[in-house]
Structures are given as structure tokens and as C-alpha cells.
mmCIF file of C-alpha atoms and ligand atoms in Angstrom:
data_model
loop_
_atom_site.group_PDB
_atom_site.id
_atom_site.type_symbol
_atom_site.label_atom_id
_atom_site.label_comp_id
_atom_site.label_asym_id
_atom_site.label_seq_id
_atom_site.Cartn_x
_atom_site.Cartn_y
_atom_site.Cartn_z
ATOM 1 C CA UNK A 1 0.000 0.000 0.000
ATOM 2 C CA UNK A 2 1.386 3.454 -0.934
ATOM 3 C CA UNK A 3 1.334 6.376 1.603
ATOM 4 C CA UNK A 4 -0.503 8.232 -0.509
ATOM 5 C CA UNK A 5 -3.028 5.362 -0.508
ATOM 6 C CA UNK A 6 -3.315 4.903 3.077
ATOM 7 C CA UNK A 7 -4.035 8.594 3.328
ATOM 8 C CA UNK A 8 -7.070 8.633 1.560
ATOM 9 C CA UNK A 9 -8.323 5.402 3.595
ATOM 10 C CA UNK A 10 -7.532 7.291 7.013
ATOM 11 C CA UNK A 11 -9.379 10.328 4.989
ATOM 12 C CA UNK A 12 -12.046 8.465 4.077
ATOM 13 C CA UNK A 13 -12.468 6.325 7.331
ATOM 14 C CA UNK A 14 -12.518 10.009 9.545
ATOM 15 C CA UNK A 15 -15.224 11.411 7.135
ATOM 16 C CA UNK A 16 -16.952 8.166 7.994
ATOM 17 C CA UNK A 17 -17.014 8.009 11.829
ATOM 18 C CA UNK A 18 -20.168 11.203 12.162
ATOM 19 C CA UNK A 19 -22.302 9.498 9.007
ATOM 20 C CA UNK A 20 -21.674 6.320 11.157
ATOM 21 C CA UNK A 21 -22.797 8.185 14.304
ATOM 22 C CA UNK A 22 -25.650 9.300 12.489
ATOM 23 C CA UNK A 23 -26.633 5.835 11.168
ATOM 24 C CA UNK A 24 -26.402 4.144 14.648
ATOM 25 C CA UNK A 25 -29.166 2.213 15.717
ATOM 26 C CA UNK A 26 -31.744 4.646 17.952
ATOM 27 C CA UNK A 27 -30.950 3.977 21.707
ATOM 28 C CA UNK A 28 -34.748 2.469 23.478
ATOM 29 C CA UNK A 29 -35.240 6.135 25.018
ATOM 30 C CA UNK A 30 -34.652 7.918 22.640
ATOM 31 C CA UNK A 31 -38.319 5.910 21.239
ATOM 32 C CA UNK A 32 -39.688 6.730 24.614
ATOM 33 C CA UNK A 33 -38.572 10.892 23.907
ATOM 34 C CA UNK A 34 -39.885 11.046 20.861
ATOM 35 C CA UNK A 35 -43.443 13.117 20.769
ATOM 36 C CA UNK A 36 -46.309 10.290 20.330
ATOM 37 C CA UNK A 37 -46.776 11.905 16.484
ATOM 38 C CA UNK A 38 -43.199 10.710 15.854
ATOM 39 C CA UNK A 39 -42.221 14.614 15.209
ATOM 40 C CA UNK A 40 -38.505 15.322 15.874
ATOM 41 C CA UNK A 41 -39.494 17.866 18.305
ATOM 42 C CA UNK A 42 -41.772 18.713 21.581
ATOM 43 C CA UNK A 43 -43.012 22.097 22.215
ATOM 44 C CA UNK A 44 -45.500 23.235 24.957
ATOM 45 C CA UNK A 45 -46.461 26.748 26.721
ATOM 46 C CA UNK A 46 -44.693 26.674 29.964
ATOM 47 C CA UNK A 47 -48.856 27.400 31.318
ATOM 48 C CA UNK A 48 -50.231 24.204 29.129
ATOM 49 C CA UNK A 49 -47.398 22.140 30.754
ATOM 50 C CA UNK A 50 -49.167 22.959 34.445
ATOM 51 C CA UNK A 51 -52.054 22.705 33.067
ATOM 52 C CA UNK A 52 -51.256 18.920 32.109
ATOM 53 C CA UNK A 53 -49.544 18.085 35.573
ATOM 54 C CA UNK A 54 -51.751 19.721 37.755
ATOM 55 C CA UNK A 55 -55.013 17.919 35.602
ATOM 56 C CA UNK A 56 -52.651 15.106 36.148
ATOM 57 C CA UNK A 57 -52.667 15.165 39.751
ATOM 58 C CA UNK A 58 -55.901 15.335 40.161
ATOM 59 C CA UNK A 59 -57.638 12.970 37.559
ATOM 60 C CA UNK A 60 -55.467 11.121 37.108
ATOM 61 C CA UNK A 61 -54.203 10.572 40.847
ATOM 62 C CA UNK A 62 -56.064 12.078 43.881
ATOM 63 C CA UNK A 63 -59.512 11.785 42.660
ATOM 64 C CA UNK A 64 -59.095 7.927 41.987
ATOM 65 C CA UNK A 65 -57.055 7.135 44.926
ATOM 66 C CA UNK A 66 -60.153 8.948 47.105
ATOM 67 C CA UNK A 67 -62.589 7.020 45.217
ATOM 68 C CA UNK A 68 -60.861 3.873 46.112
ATOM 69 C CA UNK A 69 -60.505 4.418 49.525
ATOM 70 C CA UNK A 70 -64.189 5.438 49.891
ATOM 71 C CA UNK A 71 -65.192 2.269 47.994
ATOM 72 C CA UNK A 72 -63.219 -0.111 49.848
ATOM 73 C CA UNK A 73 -61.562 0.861 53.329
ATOM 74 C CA UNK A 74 -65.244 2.020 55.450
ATOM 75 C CA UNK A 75 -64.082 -0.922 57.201
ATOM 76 C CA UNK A 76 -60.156 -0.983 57.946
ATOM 77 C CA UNK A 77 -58.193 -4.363 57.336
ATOM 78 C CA UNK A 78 -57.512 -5.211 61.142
ATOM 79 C CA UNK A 79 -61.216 -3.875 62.291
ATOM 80 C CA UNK A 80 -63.610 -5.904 65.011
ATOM 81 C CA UNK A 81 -66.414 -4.947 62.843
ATOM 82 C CA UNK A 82 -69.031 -4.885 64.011
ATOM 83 C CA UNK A 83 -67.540 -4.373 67.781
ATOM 84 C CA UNK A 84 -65.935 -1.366 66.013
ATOM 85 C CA UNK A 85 -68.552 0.826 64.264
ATOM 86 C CA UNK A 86 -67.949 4.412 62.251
ATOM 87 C CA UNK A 87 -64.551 3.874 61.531
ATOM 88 C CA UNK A 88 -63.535 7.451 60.405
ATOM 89 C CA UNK A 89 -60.586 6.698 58.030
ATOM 90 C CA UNK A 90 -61.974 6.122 54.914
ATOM 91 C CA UNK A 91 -63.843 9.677 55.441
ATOM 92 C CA UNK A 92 -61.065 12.057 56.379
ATOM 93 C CA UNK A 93 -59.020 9.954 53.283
ATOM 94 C CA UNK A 94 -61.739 10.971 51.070
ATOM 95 C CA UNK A 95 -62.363 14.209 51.571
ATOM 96 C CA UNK A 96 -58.941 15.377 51.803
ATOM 97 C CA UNK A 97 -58.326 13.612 48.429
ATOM 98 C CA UNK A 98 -61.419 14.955 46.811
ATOM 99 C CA UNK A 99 -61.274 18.379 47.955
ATOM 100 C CA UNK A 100 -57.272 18.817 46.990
ATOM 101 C CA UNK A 101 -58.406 16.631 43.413
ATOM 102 C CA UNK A 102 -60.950 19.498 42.765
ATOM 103 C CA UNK A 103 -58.611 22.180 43.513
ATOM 104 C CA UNK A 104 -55.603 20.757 41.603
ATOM 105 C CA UNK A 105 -58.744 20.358 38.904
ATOM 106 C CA UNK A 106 -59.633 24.213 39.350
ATOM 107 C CA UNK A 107 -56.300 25.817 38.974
ATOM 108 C CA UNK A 108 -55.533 23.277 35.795
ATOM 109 C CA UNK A 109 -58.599 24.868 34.205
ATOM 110 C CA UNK A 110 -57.524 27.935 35.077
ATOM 111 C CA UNK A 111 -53.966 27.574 33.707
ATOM 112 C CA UNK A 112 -55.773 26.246 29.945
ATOM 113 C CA UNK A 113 -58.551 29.112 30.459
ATOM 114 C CA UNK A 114 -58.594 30.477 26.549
ATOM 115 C CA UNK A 115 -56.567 27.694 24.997
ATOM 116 C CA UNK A 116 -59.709 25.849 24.089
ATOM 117 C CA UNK A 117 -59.720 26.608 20.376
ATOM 118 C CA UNK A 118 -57.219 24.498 18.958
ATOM 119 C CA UNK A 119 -57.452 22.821 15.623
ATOM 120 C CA UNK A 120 -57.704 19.157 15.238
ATOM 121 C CA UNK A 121 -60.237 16.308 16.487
ATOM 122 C CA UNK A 122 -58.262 15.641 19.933
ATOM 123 C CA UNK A 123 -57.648 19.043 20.821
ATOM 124 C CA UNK A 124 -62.006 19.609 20.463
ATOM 125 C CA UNK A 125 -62.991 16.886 21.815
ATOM 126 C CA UNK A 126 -60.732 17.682 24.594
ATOM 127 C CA UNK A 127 -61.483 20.786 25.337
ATOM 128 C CA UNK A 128 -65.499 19.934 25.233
ATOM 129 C CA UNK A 129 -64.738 16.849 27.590
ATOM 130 C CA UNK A 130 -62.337 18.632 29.972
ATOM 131 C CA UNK A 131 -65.598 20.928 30.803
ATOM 132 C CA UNK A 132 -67.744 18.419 31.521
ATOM 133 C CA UNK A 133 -65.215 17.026 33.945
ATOM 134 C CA UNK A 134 -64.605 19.640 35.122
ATOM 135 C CA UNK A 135 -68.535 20.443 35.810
ATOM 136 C CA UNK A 136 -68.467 17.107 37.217
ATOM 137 C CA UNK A 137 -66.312 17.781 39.682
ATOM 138 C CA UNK A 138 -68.028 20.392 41.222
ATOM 139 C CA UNK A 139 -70.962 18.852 41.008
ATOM 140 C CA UNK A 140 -69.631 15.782 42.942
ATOM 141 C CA UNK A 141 -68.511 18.501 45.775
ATOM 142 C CA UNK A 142 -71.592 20.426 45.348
ATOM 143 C CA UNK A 143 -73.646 17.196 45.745
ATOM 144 C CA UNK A 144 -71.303 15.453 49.233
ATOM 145 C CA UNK A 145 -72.005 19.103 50.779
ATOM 146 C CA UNK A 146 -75.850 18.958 50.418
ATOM 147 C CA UNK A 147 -76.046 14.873 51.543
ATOM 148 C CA UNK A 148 -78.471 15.754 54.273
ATOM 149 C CA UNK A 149 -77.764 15.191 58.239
ATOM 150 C CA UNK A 150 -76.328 11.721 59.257
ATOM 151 C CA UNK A 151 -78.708 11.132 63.009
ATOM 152 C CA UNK A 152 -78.347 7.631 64.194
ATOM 153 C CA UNK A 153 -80.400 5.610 66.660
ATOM 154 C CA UNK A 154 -79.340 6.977 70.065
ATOM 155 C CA UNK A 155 -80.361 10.606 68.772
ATOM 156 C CA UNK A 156 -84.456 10.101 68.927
ATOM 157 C CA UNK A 157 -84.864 13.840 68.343
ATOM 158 C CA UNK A 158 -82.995 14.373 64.972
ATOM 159 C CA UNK A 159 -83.973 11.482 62.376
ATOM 160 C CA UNK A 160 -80.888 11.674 60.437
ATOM 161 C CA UNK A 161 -81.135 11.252 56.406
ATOM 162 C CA UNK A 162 -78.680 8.287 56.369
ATOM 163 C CA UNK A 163 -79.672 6.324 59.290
ATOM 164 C CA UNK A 164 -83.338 6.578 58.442
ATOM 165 C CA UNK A 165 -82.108 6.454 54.433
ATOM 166 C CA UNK A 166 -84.403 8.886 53.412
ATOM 167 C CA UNK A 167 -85.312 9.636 49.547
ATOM 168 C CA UNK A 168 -82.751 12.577 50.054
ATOM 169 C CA UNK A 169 -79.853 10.434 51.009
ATOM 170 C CA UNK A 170 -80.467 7.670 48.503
ATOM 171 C CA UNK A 171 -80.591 10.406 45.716
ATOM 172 C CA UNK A 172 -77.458 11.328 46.922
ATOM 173 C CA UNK A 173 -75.807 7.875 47.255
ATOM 174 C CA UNK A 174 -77.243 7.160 43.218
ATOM 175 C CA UNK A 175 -75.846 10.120 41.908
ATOM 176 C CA UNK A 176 -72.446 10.605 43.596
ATOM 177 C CA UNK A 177 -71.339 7.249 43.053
ATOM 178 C CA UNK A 178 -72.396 6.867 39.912
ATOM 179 C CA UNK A 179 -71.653 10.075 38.608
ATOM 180 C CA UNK A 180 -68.062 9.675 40.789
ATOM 181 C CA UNK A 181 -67.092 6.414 38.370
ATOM 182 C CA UNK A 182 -68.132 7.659 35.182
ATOM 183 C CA UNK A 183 -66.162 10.527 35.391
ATOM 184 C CA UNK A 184 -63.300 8.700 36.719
ATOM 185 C CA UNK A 185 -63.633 6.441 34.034
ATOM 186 C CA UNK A 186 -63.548 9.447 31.165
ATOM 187 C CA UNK A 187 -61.177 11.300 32.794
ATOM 188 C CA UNK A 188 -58.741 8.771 31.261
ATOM 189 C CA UNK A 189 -59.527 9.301 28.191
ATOM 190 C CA UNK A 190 -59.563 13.205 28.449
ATOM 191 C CA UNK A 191 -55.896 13.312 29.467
ATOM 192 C CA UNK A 192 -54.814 10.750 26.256
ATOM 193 C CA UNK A 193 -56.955 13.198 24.305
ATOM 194 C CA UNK A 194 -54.718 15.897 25.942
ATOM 195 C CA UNK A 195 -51.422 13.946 25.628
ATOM 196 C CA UNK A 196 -52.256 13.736 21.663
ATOM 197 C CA UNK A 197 -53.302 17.547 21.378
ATOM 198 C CA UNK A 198 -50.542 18.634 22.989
ATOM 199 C CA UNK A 199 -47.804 15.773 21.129
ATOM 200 C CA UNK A 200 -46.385 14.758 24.702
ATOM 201 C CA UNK A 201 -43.661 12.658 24.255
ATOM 202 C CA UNK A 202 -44.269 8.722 24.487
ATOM 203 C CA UNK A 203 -43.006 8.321 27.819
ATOM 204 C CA UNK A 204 -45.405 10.302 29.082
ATOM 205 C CA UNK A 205 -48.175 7.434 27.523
ATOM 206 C CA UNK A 206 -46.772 5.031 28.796
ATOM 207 C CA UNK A 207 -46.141 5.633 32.537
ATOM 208 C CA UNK A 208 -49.815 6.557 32.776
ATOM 209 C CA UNK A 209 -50.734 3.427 31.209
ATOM 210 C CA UNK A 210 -48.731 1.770 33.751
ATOM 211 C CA UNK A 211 -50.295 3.401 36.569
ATOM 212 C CA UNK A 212 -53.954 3.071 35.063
ATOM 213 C CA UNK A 213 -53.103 -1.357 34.765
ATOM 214 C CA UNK A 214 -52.462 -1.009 38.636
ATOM 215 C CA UNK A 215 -55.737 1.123 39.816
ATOM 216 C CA UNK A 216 -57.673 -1.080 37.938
ATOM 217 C CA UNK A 217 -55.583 -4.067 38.951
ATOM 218 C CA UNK A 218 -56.316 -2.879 42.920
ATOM 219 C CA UNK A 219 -59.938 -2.535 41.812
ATOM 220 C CA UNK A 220 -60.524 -5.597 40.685
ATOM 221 C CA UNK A 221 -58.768 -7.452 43.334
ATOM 222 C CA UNK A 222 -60.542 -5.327 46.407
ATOM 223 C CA UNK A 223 -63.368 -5.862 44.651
ATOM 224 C CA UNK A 224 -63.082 -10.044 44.524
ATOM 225 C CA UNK A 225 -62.045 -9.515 48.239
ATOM 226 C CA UNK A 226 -65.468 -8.691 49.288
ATOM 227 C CA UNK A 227 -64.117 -5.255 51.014
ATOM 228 C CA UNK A 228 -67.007 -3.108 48.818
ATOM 229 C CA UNK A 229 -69.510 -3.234 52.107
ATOM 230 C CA UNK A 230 -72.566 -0.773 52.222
ATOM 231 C CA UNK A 231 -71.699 2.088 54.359
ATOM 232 C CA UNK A 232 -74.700 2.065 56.240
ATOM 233 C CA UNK A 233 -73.732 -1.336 57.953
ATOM 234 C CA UNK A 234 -70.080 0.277 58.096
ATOM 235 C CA UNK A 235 -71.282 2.900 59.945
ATOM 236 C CA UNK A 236 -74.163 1.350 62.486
ATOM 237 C CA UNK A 237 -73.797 -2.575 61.978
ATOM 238 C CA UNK A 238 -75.897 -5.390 60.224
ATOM 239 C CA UNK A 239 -78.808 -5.112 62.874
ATOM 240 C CA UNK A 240 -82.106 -5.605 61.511
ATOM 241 C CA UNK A 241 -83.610 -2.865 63.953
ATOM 242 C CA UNK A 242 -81.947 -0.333 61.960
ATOM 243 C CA UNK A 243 -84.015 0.709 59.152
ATOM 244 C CA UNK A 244 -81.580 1.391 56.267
ATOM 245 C CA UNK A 245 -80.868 -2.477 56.654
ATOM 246 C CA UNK A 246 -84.309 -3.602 55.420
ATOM 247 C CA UNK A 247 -83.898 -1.836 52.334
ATOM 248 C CA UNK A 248 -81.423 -2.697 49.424
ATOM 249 C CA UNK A 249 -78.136 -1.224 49.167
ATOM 250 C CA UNK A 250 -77.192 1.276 46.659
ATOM 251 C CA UNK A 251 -74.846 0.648 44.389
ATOM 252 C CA UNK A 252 -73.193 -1.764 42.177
ATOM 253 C CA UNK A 253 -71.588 -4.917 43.955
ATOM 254 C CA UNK A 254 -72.072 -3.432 46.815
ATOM 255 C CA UNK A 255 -71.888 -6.341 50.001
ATOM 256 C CA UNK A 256 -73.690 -6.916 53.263
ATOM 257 C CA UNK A 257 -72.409 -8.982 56.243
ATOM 258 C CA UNK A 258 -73.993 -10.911 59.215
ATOM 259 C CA UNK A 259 -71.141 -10.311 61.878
ATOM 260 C CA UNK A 260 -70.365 -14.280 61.493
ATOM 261 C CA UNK A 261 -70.076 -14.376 57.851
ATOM 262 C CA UNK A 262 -67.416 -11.170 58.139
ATOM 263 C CA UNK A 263 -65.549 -12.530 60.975
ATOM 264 C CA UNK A 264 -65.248 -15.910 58.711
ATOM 265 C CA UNK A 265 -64.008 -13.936 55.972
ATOM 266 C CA UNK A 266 -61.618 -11.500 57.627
ATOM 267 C CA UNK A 267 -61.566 -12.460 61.185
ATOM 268 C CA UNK A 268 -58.350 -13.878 62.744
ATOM 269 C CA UNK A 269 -57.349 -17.273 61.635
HETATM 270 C C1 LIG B 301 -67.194 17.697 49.616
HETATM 271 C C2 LIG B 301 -66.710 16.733 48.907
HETATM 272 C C3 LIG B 301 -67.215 15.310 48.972
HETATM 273 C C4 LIG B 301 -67.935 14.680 49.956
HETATM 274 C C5 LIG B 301 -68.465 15.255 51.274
HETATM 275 C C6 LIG B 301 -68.134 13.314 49.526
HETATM 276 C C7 LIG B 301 -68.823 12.360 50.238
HETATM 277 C C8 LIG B 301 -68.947 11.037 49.887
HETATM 278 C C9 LIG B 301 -69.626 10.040 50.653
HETATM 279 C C10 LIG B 301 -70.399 10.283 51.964
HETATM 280 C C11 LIG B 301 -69.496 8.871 49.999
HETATM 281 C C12 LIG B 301 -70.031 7.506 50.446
HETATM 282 C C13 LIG B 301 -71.326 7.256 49.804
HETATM 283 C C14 LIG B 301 -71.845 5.941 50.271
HETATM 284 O O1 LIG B 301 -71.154 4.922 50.111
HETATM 285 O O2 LIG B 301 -72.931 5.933 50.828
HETATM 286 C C15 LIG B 301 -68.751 9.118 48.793
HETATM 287 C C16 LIG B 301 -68.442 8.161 47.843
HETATM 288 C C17 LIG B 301 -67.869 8.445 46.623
HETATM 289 N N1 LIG B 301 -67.355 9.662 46.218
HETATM 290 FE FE1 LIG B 301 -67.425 11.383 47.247
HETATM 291 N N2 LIG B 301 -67.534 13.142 48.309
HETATM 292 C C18 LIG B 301 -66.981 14.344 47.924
HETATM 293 C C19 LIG B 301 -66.316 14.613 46.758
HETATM 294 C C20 LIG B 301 -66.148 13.709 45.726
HETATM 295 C C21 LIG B 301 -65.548 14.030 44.454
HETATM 296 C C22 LIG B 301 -65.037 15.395 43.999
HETATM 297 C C23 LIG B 301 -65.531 12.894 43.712
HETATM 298 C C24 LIG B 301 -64.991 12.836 42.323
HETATM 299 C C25 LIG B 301 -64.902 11.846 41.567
HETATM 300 C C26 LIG B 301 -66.121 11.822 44.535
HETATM 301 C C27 LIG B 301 -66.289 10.506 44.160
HETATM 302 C C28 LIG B 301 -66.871 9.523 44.929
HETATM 303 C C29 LIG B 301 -67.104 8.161 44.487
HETATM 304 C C30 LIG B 301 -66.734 7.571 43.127
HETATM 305 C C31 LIG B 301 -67.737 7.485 45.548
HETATM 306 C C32 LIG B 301 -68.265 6.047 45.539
HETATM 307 C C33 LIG B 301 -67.335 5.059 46.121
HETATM 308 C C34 LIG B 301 -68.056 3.716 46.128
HETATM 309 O O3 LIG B 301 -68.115 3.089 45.064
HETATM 310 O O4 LIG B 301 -68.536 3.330 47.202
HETATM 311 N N3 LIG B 301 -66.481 12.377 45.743
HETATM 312 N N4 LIG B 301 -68.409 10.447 48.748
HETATM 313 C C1 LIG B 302 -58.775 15.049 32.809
HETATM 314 C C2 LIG B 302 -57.822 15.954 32.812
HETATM 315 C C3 LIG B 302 -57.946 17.220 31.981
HETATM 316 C C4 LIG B 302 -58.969 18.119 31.947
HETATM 317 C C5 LIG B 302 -60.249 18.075 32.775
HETATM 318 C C6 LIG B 302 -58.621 19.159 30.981
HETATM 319 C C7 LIG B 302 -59.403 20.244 30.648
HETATM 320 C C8 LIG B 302 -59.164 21.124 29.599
HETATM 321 C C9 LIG B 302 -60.058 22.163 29.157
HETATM 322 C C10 LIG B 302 -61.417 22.466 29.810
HETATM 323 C C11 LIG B 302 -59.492 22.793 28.100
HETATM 324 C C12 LIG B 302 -60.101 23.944 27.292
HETATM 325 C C13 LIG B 302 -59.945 25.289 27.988
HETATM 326 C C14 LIG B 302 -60.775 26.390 27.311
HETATM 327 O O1 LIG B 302 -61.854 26.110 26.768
HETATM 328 O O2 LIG B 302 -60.353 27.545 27.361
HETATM 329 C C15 LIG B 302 -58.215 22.150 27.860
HETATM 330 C C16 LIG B 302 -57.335 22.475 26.843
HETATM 331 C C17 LIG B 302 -56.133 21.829 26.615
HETATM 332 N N1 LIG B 302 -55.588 20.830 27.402
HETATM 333 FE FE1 LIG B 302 -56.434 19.880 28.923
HETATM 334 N N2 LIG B 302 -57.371 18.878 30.487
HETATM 335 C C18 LIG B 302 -56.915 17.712 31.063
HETATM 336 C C19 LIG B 302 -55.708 17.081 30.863
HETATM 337 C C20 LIG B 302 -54.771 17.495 29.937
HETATM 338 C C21 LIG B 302 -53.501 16.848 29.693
HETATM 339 C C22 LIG B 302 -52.988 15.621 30.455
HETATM 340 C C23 LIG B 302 -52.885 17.541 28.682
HETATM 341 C C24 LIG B 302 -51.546 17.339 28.038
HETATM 342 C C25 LIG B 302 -50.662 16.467 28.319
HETATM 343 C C26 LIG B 302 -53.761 18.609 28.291
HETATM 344 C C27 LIG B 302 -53.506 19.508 27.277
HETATM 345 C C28 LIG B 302 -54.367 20.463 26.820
HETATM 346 C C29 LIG B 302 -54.157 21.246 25.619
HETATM 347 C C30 LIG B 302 -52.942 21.142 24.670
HETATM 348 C C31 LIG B 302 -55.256 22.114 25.484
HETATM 349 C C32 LIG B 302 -55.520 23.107 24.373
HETATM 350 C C33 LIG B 302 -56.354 22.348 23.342
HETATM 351 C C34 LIG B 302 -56.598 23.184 22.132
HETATM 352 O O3 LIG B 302 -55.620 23.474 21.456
HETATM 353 O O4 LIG B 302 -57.775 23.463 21.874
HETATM 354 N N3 LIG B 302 -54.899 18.571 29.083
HETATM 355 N N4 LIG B 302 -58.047 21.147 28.792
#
């Protein structure tokens, strides 16, 4: 080989080494950075980005996680129900969750206040749904504040709506929990409707996704645990006496006890 030769080889080899760099085979994240149109680049208002995490926050995490514990924790693992009535847990857990949910909810709308009038399917139907849920979740507030009184049988002056289960309080129990799941439910697709009008990158997907599989995989499995049981017998016990026990329970899957038949199923070995 001449020198001149192996000059043109080293040439050739060093013009080589970026178009090789270039060529490389894409590195797994770099998939998961790319926007979920497959564009090269991401751009978002610095206001639309808060709007995202905080509707985030509270769709997508606090409102569920509230949900959940009101569905399945009125009676706490480790309870002598019914020795132990009115366990308050589940209560102060929801509220707290719902009420920061809303506000997180509130301030997100706020943040995307004018930006409703983008082009393209998503970005509409978006908007239009991110009102309703939005309306929803005031009206889920509006409708827990104006449940009626609670009474109970040692108070013989005040009848309360939920221990007599008055048409009030069943009203309230049909429309806040089904109203509560349903918007739960479209709330996920609201924010992939919001991930595609706003091109978030893939990771973005699929960590949500992820998150989504396990509420729904804690759902289902509280749910096949029998732990869904009616508040009213959370709150005063299974006694026939009391008259919300003579009527049915609101509620899908919702599950009565005899003390026995709980103490078999969750009682101490
Ligand atoms: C002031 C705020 C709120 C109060 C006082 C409140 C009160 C209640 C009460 C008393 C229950 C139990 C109903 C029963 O089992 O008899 C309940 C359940 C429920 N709440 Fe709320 N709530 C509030 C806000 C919200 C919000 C904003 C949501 C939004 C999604 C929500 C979703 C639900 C759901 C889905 C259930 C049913 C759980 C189940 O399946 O048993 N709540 N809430
Ligand atoms: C369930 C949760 C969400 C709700 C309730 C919601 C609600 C809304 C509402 C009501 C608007 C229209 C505002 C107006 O009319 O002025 C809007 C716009 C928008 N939101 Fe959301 N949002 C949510 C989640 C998200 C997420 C997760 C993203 C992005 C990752 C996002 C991105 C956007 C974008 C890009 C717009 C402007 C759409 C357009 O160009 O018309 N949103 N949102």
C-alpha cells in the first residue's frame, strides 16, 4: 500500500465516523422521547405544561385514589367490625383527596382558560370533555355538601337522612357514586386526548398506562375480596332494627355482612 493510498483510507475512514454516528441504531429512550406523532421535536407553553400536571394530579391521581378508599376501606383491614362501628378513616381519606383533586382540577382549568380553540379532532374533543369534567367535579362537591344530616339511633330527636335512608340520602348515594365512576372512568380518556393535542412525548403514555393497569388491577382485586360493604352497615352494623338495613343497598356490587359471615371472611385465623 502506498502512503498516498493509506491517506485517503484514514481520509475516508474520519469522514466516515459522524455518518456512522448518524446511522447508529436509535438507543430504546430515545423511542420513549420522541413526541407520540413521531415529530422530531416537543413544544408546549410553559402554562399548558401545568395545566397537564396539575389535571394530572388530580384525575389522574387524587380523585381515583379517594374514590378507592371510599369504595373499599369504610371498614379498615384489622377492624372488630361490628364491635368497632364508624370507623372514620376512609372519610377524612376521602375528603382530603377529593377536595385537593378538585382544587388541583380548578387551577388546571384555570392555567388552559382560553386555549380551548385548537385545531384538530383531539384538541375539540378535549377541550369539550375537559368541561364536563370539570362540571363534574363540582358537582360531585356540590352534591357530598348537600347529603343531608347523618342522626343515628341513640339521637331520637334528629332522624338523620342516612340512618333513616331517606329519599334525600339515597338520591345522593345514586348520583355521587355513579356520577363519581363515570367521570373517573372518562377522565382517562380526556388526558390521552390531551397527551395527543398537545404531542407529549411517548413516555409520558406510557407511565400513565402503567399506573392506570395497577388502579384497575387494585380494583378488581378489592373488589373479589369482598371489602365493597354498604356504608350504612359500616357505619351502624348489620342489625335488623336499623331501618336502612331492610332496604337494598345502593350501588353496584355493593356487600352486606352478618357479623359471622365477616368474621369468617376476615376475622383472625
Ligand atoms: C365535599 C366533597 C365530597 C364529599 C363530602 C363526599 C362524600 C362522599 C360520601 C359520603 C361517599 C359515600 C357514599 C356511600 O357509600 O354511601 C362518597 C363516595 C364516593 N365519592 Fe365522594 N364526596 C366528595 C367529593 C367527591 C368528588 C369530587 C368525587 C370525584 C370523583 C367523589 C367521588 C366519589 C365516588 C366515586 C364514591 C363512591 C365510592 C363507592 O363506590 O362506594 N367524591 N363520597
Ligand atoms: C382530565 C384531565 C384534563 C382536563 C379536565 C382538561 C381540561 C381542559 C379544558 C377544559 C381545556 C379547554 C380550555 C378552554 O376552553 O379555554 C383544555 C385544553 C387543553 N388541554 Fe387539557 N385537560 C386535562 C388534561 C390534559 C392533559 C394531560 C394535557 C396534556 C398532556 C392537556 C392539554 C391540553 C391542551 C394542549 C389544550 C388546548 C387544546 C386546544 O388546542 O384546543 N390537558 N383542557
Amino acid at each position: 500500500m502506498t502512503h498516498r493510498c493509506a491517506c485517503f483510507i484514514a481520509l475516508m475512514a474520519l469522514l466516515a465516523v459522524p455518518a456512522a454516528a448518524h446511522a447508529a441504531p436509535a438507543q430504546p429512550w430515545d423511542w420513549l422521547l420522541t413526541p407520540l406523532s413521531g415529530a422530531s421535536e416537543h413544544h408546549i407553553a410553559g402554562r399548558m405544561a401545568w395545566h397537564a400536571r396539575l389535571m394530572v394530579l388530580g384525575w389522574g391521581v387524587l380523585l381515583p385514589l379517594g374514590a378507592l378508599a371510599a369504595r373499599f376501606f369504610k371498614i379498615v383491614p384489622g377492624q372488630e367490625w361490628p364491635h368497632q362501628l364508624d370507623n372514620k378513616t376512609w372519610w377524612h381519606a376521602h375528603r382530603l383527596l377529593q377536595y385537593a383533586g378538585v382544587l388541583a382540577m380548578t387551577a388546571g382549568l384555570g392555567l388552559a382558560w382560553g386555549f380551548g380553540h385548537g385545531h384538530g379532532t383531539a384538541a375539540q374533543v378535549h377541550a369539550w370533555l375537559g368541561w364536563s369534567l370539570c362540571i363534574a367535579g363540582w358537582v360531585q362537591v356540590a352534591s357530598g355538601l348537600l347529603r343531608g344530616g347523618k342522626g343515628g339511633p341513640a339521637d331520637v330527636r334528629l332522624r338523620g337522612d342516612h340512618y333513616d335512608m331517606t329519599r334525600r340520602r339515597i338520591g345522593f348515594e345514586r348520583l355521587h357514586k355513579s356520577l363519581g365512576w363515570l367521570a373517573i372512568a372518562l377522565a382517562w380518556v380526556g388526558i390521552a386526548l390531551g397527551l395527543v393535542a398537545a404531542d407529549a412525548p411517548r413516555w409520558m403514555a406510557v407511565v400513565l398506562a402503567l399506573w392506570w393497569s395497577a388502579l384497575v388491577a387494585a380494583f378488581v382485586r378489592l373488589q373479589r375480596q369482598g371489602r365493597c360493604i354498604d356504608t350504612y352497615q359500616a357505619i351502624w352494623g348489620p342489625g335488623a332494627a336499623h331501618p336502612g338495613n331492610r332496604r337494598p343497598a345502593v350501588g353496584w356490587g355493593v356487600r352486606r355482612y352478618t357479623a359471622a359471615a365477616w368474621r369468617a371472611r376476615f376475622g383472625p385465623p
